[in-house]
Amino acid sequence: MVINIYYGGRGLIDDPTLAVLARITAVLGELRVKVNRYYLHDMKNNIMTLPQTLKDADGVILASTVEWSGIGGYMHLFLDACWQYGDKAKISGTYMFPVVMSRAYGEKEGALELMNAWEMLGGKACSGLSGYIDETVDLETNATYIDIIEKKAEEMYRSISQKFVLLPSSCKAIKQNIVSDTINLTPQETEQLSRYASDDKYVKQQKQDIEALASVYKTMLDDEAKGGDDHYINALKEHYVPKAGFTASYMIQLSNKGKAIILEIDNKSLNCYFGQKEDASIIAKLSGDSLDEIIEGRMTFQRAFMTGEMTARGSLNNIRMLDESFSFS
């Protein structure tokens, strides 16, 4: 038989929960039970992978200490990980015993919270131990307390070995009625996801990728609202001011779109299209946002060039002629 202990306290020397767990472990050891301990405060960076340790466990003890309010954050993180990445089929056959000691108020509420959470996960929640302990030494010297703890450890052993049957729980019924959109993953897929979730570098990269993708979609939606990239061509044609005797060609590269606008001006005619023209009189580069500001009259080509928002090579006079050839004011 294998029982895993998950301790969600802070690991303080005088933590009464640790004293209770030490006594329970001793009794289970005498009964030839293999006990694995997991101290969540020491494994906070790998909590997302801990549900995989449930695979070989016949029973688990969820232990925490109420120091001021509730069972603490580490235990909540572990339960969240079980919900996201735990093997629900394995959890459904696993007995759980809560152990919650308190130096404040709320040990019974803490134990009940653990039982409800385990039942929501689909597991078998059994009664455990909870109590208010002012001095940890009482647990080590009080014969009555020691007897209660040892009997509970024996009860845990019997419950698992004899496979005690529990009455149905309303938590399971609510879960079946409400939670209907969960993704069904294989145990291998959930294990892989849990390892990714515990990798800070991977999570950080994923967030950056999501932000970048969101930015791309926002740009696409904004462009679509304006009529697509063709609105640049239409705006330039609409605001073209013919200049007799002026001839020049421009290739304006849009840095965030990977395409370029070609302007071919010959006396009073304008040819405007997307493409490439490496022999253009002026080769310029600016972002679509900067070109939007120019088209909306909040910026000029000359000002964009002077402020560095637009880079260009070629005759400065031809750069100046852009503002004379296109009037957006």
Coordinates of C-alpha atoms in Angstrom, one line a residue, residues 64-73 76 102-107 109-110 113:
S64 CA -2.3 22.1 6.2
T65 CA -2.2 24.5 9.1
V66 CA -4.6 27.4 9.7
E67 CA -2.4 30.3 10.9
W68 CA -4.8 33.1 10.3
S69 CA -7.4 32.2 7.6
G70 CA -8.0 29.1 5.5
I71 CA -5.8 26.3 4.4
G72 CA -3.1 28.4 2.7
G73 CA -2.1 29.2 -0.8
H76 CA -4.9 25.7 -3.2
S102 CA -5.1 25.4 13.8
R103 CA -3.6 28.1 15.9
A104 CA -6.4 30.5 15.0
Y105 CA -10.0 29.7 14.0
G106 CA -11.2 27.5 11.2
E107 CA -9.7 24.0 11.4
E109 CA -13.8 24.6 8.0
G110 CA -10.4 23.9 6.5
E113 CA -12.9 22.6 2.3

